[in-house]
Amino acid sequence: MNTLLLINSTYYFGFLLSLLIQNTDCENLFISSQERIIYLQNYIEKKPQIPQLNNIEIASVVLPEYVLYIEHRGKLEIGYIKILESLNLERFQTISFGPFQMDINFIFDTLINSHINGFNEYKPQSKKDIYENLDNYSRLDSQWKILSLFFRNNIHFLESEHGLENISNIYNSGQIVNKSKYFKKITCEKKSYYQWCLTFKSQFVND
């Protein structure tokens, strides 16, 4: 039974991966992303500003993932995570989900570090705590909170010349120097993850 489930999960992942790649041309991508970016801008303008940080700067780091996200795919991601967890495969902790495409490892580490740094009272006991609350952590409100804590944990990077680029690389690949030269989910132009961050950031409306 587990073997059959593992085979099915492989096909499931292949289908999910096909949904991650954005094959449309750049002009249509920019048109379709504009409404989503304006929605996010209206959302973050209502959120408190963190000292030394700007909500627009914070949001810019997730824009390449955010503009590609669709709710239908989000449900598939959650389903795939649950399949992997039922098979006792640790890979379930590394599957991204939600509007900002966070995974369980990232959420857990961010919450632990923010608790150590005194930014957050809540401290999860294990990654199981995150898994058992996937629906909550897949919500925009929750992922914005995690993203804000991530920035506060890494605020020292903003003191450097390429601070925002460093943080975006850490967010996307876990390293200051991005492991991938180009962001593979968008194929209409060859740009790095950070370059796409700046491209979509330009779509925020200035007052």
One Martini backbone bead per residue (centre of mass of N, CA, C, O) as a GRO file, in nm:
protein
  207
    1MET     BB    1   0.058   0.062  -0.022
    2ASN     BB    2   0.304   0.257   0.006
    3THR     BB    3   0.408   0.217  -0.281
    4LEU     BB    4   0.160   0.332  -0.424
    5LEU     BB    5   0.170   0.607  -0.283
    6LEU     BB    6   0.451   0.685  -0.387
    7ILE     BB    7   0.383   0.681  -0.686
    8ASN     BB    8   0.153   0.888  -0.670
    9SER     BB    9   0.332   1.117  -0.553
   10THR     BB   10   0.508   1.149  -0.804
   11TYR     BB   11   0.281   1.238  -0.996
   12TYR     BB   12   0.185   1.470  -0.822
   13PHE     BB   13   0.449   1.633  -0.837
   14GLY     BB   14   0.458   1.666  -1.144
   15PHE     BB   15   0.196   1.829  -1.159
   16LEU     BB   16   0.277   2.054  -0.963
   17LEU     BB   17   0.530   2.149  -1.119
   18SER     BB   18   0.372   2.243  -1.375
   19LEU     BB   19   0.233   2.485  -1.207
   20LEU     BB   20   0.498   2.653  -1.135
   21ILE     BB   21   0.539   2.716  -1.430
   22GLN     BB   22   0.581   3.018  -1.617
   23ASN     BB   23   0.488   3.046  -1.974
   24THR     BB   24   0.421   3.317  -2.011
   25ASP     BB   25   0.439   3.617  -2.111
   26CYS     BB   26   0.543   3.908  -1.974
   27GLU     BB   27   0.305   4.094  -2.034
   28ASN     BB   28   0.086   3.909  -1.906
   29LEU     BB   29   0.218   3.889  -1.631
   30PHE     BB   30   0.200   4.193  -1.558
   31ILE     BB   31  -0.104   4.216  -1.582
   32SER     BB   32  -0.183   3.986  -1.376
   33SER     BB   33  -0.007   4.110  -1.129
   34GLN     BB   34  -0.121   4.392  -1.061
   35GLU     BB   35  -0.370   4.322  -0.887
   36ARG     BB   36  -0.214   4.162  -0.669
   37ILE     BB   37  -0.022   4.393  -0.582
   38ILE     BB   38  -0.238   4.594  -0.495
   39TYR     BB   39  -0.360   4.414  -0.281
   40LEU     BB   40  -0.103   4.391  -0.109
   41GLN     BB   41  -0.066   4.691  -0.058
   42ASN     BB   42  -0.333   4.734   0.094
   43TYR     BB   43  -0.264   4.533   0.315
   44ILE     BB   44   0.021   4.649   0.425
   45GLU     BB   45  -0.085   4.942   0.495
   46LYS     BB   46  -0.244   4.817   0.758
   47LYS     BB   47   0.023   4.754   0.872
   48PRO     BB   48   0.261   4.768   1.079
   49GLN     BB   49   0.552   4.932   1.128
   50ILE     BB   50   0.873   4.845   1.141
   51PRO     BB   51   1.145   4.924   1.274
   52GLN     BB   52   1.360   4.996   0.998
   53LEU     BB   53   1.107   4.918   0.825
   54ASN     BB   54   0.947   4.833   0.511
   55ASN     BB   55   0.674   4.688   0.372
   56ILE     BB   56   0.766   4.697   0.079
   57GLU     BB   57   1.038   4.560   0.119
   58ILE     BB   58   0.932   4.303   0.238
   59ALA     BB   59   0.739   4.220   0.000
   60SER     BB   60   0.948   4.208  -0.239
   61VAL     BB   61   1.076   3.921  -0.162
   62VAL     BB   62   0.786   3.760  -0.258
   63LEU     BB   63   0.671   3.835  -0.544
   64PRO     BB   64   0.744   3.596  -0.738
   65GLU     BB   65   0.557   3.402  -0.576
   66TYR     BB   66   0.289   3.560  -0.543
   67VAL     BB   67   0.209   3.603  -0.854
   68LEU     BB   68   0.188   3.272  -0.898
   69TYR     BB   69  -0.029   3.228  -0.703
   70ILE     BB   70  -0.282   2.973  -0.644
   71GLU     BB   71  -0.531   2.824  -0.474
   72HIS     BB   72  -0.538   2.549  -0.612
   73ARG     BB   73  -0.236   2.485  -0.566
   74GLY     BB   74  -0.242   2.507  -0.257
   75LYS     BB   75  -0.408   2.246  -0.211
   76LEU     BB   76  -0.199   2.056  -0.341
   77GLU     BB   77   0.032   2.112  -0.147
   78ILE     BB   78  -0.104   2.012   0.108
   79GLY     BB   79  -0.159   1.726   0.004
   80TYR     BB   80   0.139   1.648  -0.043
   81ILE     BB   81   0.239   1.683   0.244
   82LYS     BB   82   0.050   1.463   0.365
   83ILE     BB   83   0.161   1.227   0.206
   84LEU     BB   84   0.456   1.241   0.303
   85GLU     BB   85   0.394   1.217   0.605
   86SER     BB   86   0.249   0.933   0.585
   87LEU     BB   87   0.546   0.815   0.475
   88ASN     BB   88   0.782   0.934   0.649
   89LEU     BB   89   0.882   1.193   0.485
   90GLU     BB   90   1.087   1.469   0.532
   91ARG     BB   91   1.007   1.634   0.273
   92PHE     BB   92   0.751   1.778   0.387
   93GLN     BB   93   0.931   2.025   0.506
   94THR     BB   94   1.011   2.140   0.186
   95ILE     BB   95   0.727   2.226   0.101
   96SER     BB   96   0.573   2.469  -0.053
   97PHE     BB   97   0.335   2.723   0.074
   98GLY     BB   98   0.140   2.957  -0.012
   99PRO     BB   99   0.170   3.292  -0.111
  100PHE     BB  100   0.501   3.278  -0.013
  101GLN     BB  101   0.634   3.000  -0.013
  102MET     BB  102   0.649   2.819   0.250
  103ASP     BB  103   0.806   2.614   0.479
  104ILE     BB  104   0.837   2.438   0.762
  105ASN     BB  105   1.132   2.501   0.822
  106PHE     BB  106   1.110   2.809   0.798
  107ILE     BB  107   0.893   2.860   1.011
  108PHE     BB  108   1.033   2.729   1.248
  109ASP     BB  109   1.300   2.892   1.245
  110THR     BB  110   1.170   3.172   1.270
  111LEU     BB  111   1.026   3.126   1.543
  112ILE     BB  112   1.273   3.050   1.708
  113ASN     BB  113   1.450   3.303   1.652
  114SER     BB  114   1.237   3.514   1.751
  115HIS     BB  115   1.235   3.408   2.039
  116ILE     BB  116   1.535   3.448   2.103
  117ASN     BB  117   1.517   3.768   2.013
  118GLY     BB  118   1.226   3.878   2.136
  119PHE     BB  119   0.973   3.895   1.907
  120ASN     BB  120   0.845   3.613   2.020
  121GLU     BB  121   0.658   3.408   2.233
  122TYR     BB  122   0.632   3.188   2.039
  123LYS     BB  123   0.713   2.823   2.069
  124PRO     BB  124   0.772   2.562   1.901
  125GLN     BB  125   0.827   2.223   1.970
  126SER     BB  126   0.773   2.141   1.664
  127LYS     BB  127   0.707   2.065   1.332
  128LYS     BB  128   0.430   1.944   1.400
  129ASP     BB  129   0.293   2.210   1.472
  130ILE     BB  130   0.287   2.309   1.181
  131TYR     BB  131   0.148   2.073   1.039
  132GLU     BB  132  -0.123   2.090   1.222
  133ASN     BB  133  -0.133   2.415   1.088
  134LEU     BB  134  -0.151   2.462   0.773
  135ASP     BB  135  -0.400   2.639   0.724
  136ASN     BB  136  -0.294   2.878   0.885
  137TYR     BB  137   0.000   2.901   0.741
  138SER     BB  138  -0.148   2.963   0.448
  139ARG     BB  139  -0.211   3.236   0.528
  140LEU     BB  140  -0.152   3.562   0.483
  141ASP     BB  141  -0.128   3.656   0.777
  142SER     BB  142   0.082   3.442   0.863
  143GLN     BB  143   0.301   3.498   0.642
  144TRP     BB  144   0.347   3.791   0.718
  145LYS     BB  145   0.447   3.740   1.002
  146ILE     BB  146   0.686   3.561   0.925
  147LEU     BB  147   0.826   3.765   0.738
  148SER     BB  148   0.871   3.983   0.954
  149LEU     BB  149   1.046   3.804   1.138
  150PHE     BB  150   1.265   3.743   0.932
  151PHE     BB  151   1.360   4.036   0.910
  152ARG     BB  152   1.431   4.080   1.208
  153ASN     BB  153   1.645   3.849   1.216
  154ASN     BB  154   1.796   4.005   0.938
  155ILE     BB  155   1.859   4.320   0.974
  156HIS     BB  156   2.175   4.333   0.947
  157PHE     BB  157   2.182   4.315   0.630
  158LEU     BB  158   2.080   4.618   0.575
  159GLU     BB  159   2.370   4.752   0.632
  160SER     BB  160   2.437   4.671   0.363
  161GLU     BB  161   2.453   4.735   0.031
  162HIS     BB  162   2.303   4.429  -0.028
  163GLY     BB  163   2.070   4.363   0.173
  164LEU     BB  164   1.809   4.286   0.011
  165GLU     BB  165   1.945   4.074  -0.163
  166ASN     BB  166   2.035   3.888   0.064
  167ILE     BB  167   1.751   3.829   0.176
  168SER     BB  168   1.629   3.716  -0.086
  169ASN     BB  169   1.829   3.479  -0.108
  170ILE     BB  170   1.762   3.348   0.160
  171TYR     BB  171   1.464   3.304   0.101
  172ASN     BB  172   1.503   3.134  -0.169
  173SER     BB  173   1.793   2.948  -0.080
  174GLY     BB  174   1.952   3.003   0.214
  175GLN     BB  175   2.152   3.215   0.073
  176ILE     BB  176   2.332   3.487  -0.012
  177VAL     BB  177   2.413   3.308  -0.249
  178ASN     BB  178   2.254   3.210  -0.506
  179LYS     BB  179   2.217   2.892  -0.645
  180SER     BB  180   2.052   3.049  -0.866
  181LYS     BB  181   2.074   3.248  -1.138
  182TYR     BB  182   1.776   3.166  -1.205
  183PHE     BB  183   1.431   3.194  -1.213
  184LYS     BB  184   1.248   2.903  -1.299
  185LYS     BB  185   0.933   2.992  -1.285
  186ILE     BB  186   1.036   3.209  -1.497
  187THR     BB  187   1.067   3.214  -1.873
  188CYS     BB  188   1.049   3.492  -2.039
  189GLU     BB  189   1.300   3.560  -1.853
  190LYS     BB  190   1.639   3.606  -1.751
  191LYS     BB  191   1.628   3.606  -1.398
  192SER     BB  192   1.672   3.673  -1.099
  193TYR     BB  193   1.512   3.682  -0.814
  194TYR     BB  194   1.582   3.979  -0.745
  195GLN     BB  195   1.503   4.100  -1.020
  196TRP     BB  196   1.204   4.024  -0.986
  197CYS     BB  197   1.153   4.186  -0.736
  198LEU     BB  198   1.202   4.464  -0.875
  199THR     BB  199   0.998   4.440  -1.100
  200PHE     BB  200   0.741   4.408  -0.914
  201LYS     BB  201   0.789   4.655  -0.731
  202SER     BB  202   0.724   4.867  -0.966
  203GLN     BB  203   0.397   4.804  -0.928
  204PHE     BB  204   0.377   4.982  -0.720
  205VAL     BB  205   0.186   5.241  -0.592
  206ASN     BB  206   0.227   5.575  -0.590
  207ASP     BB  207   0.122   5.860  -0.413
   0.00000   0.00000   0.00000
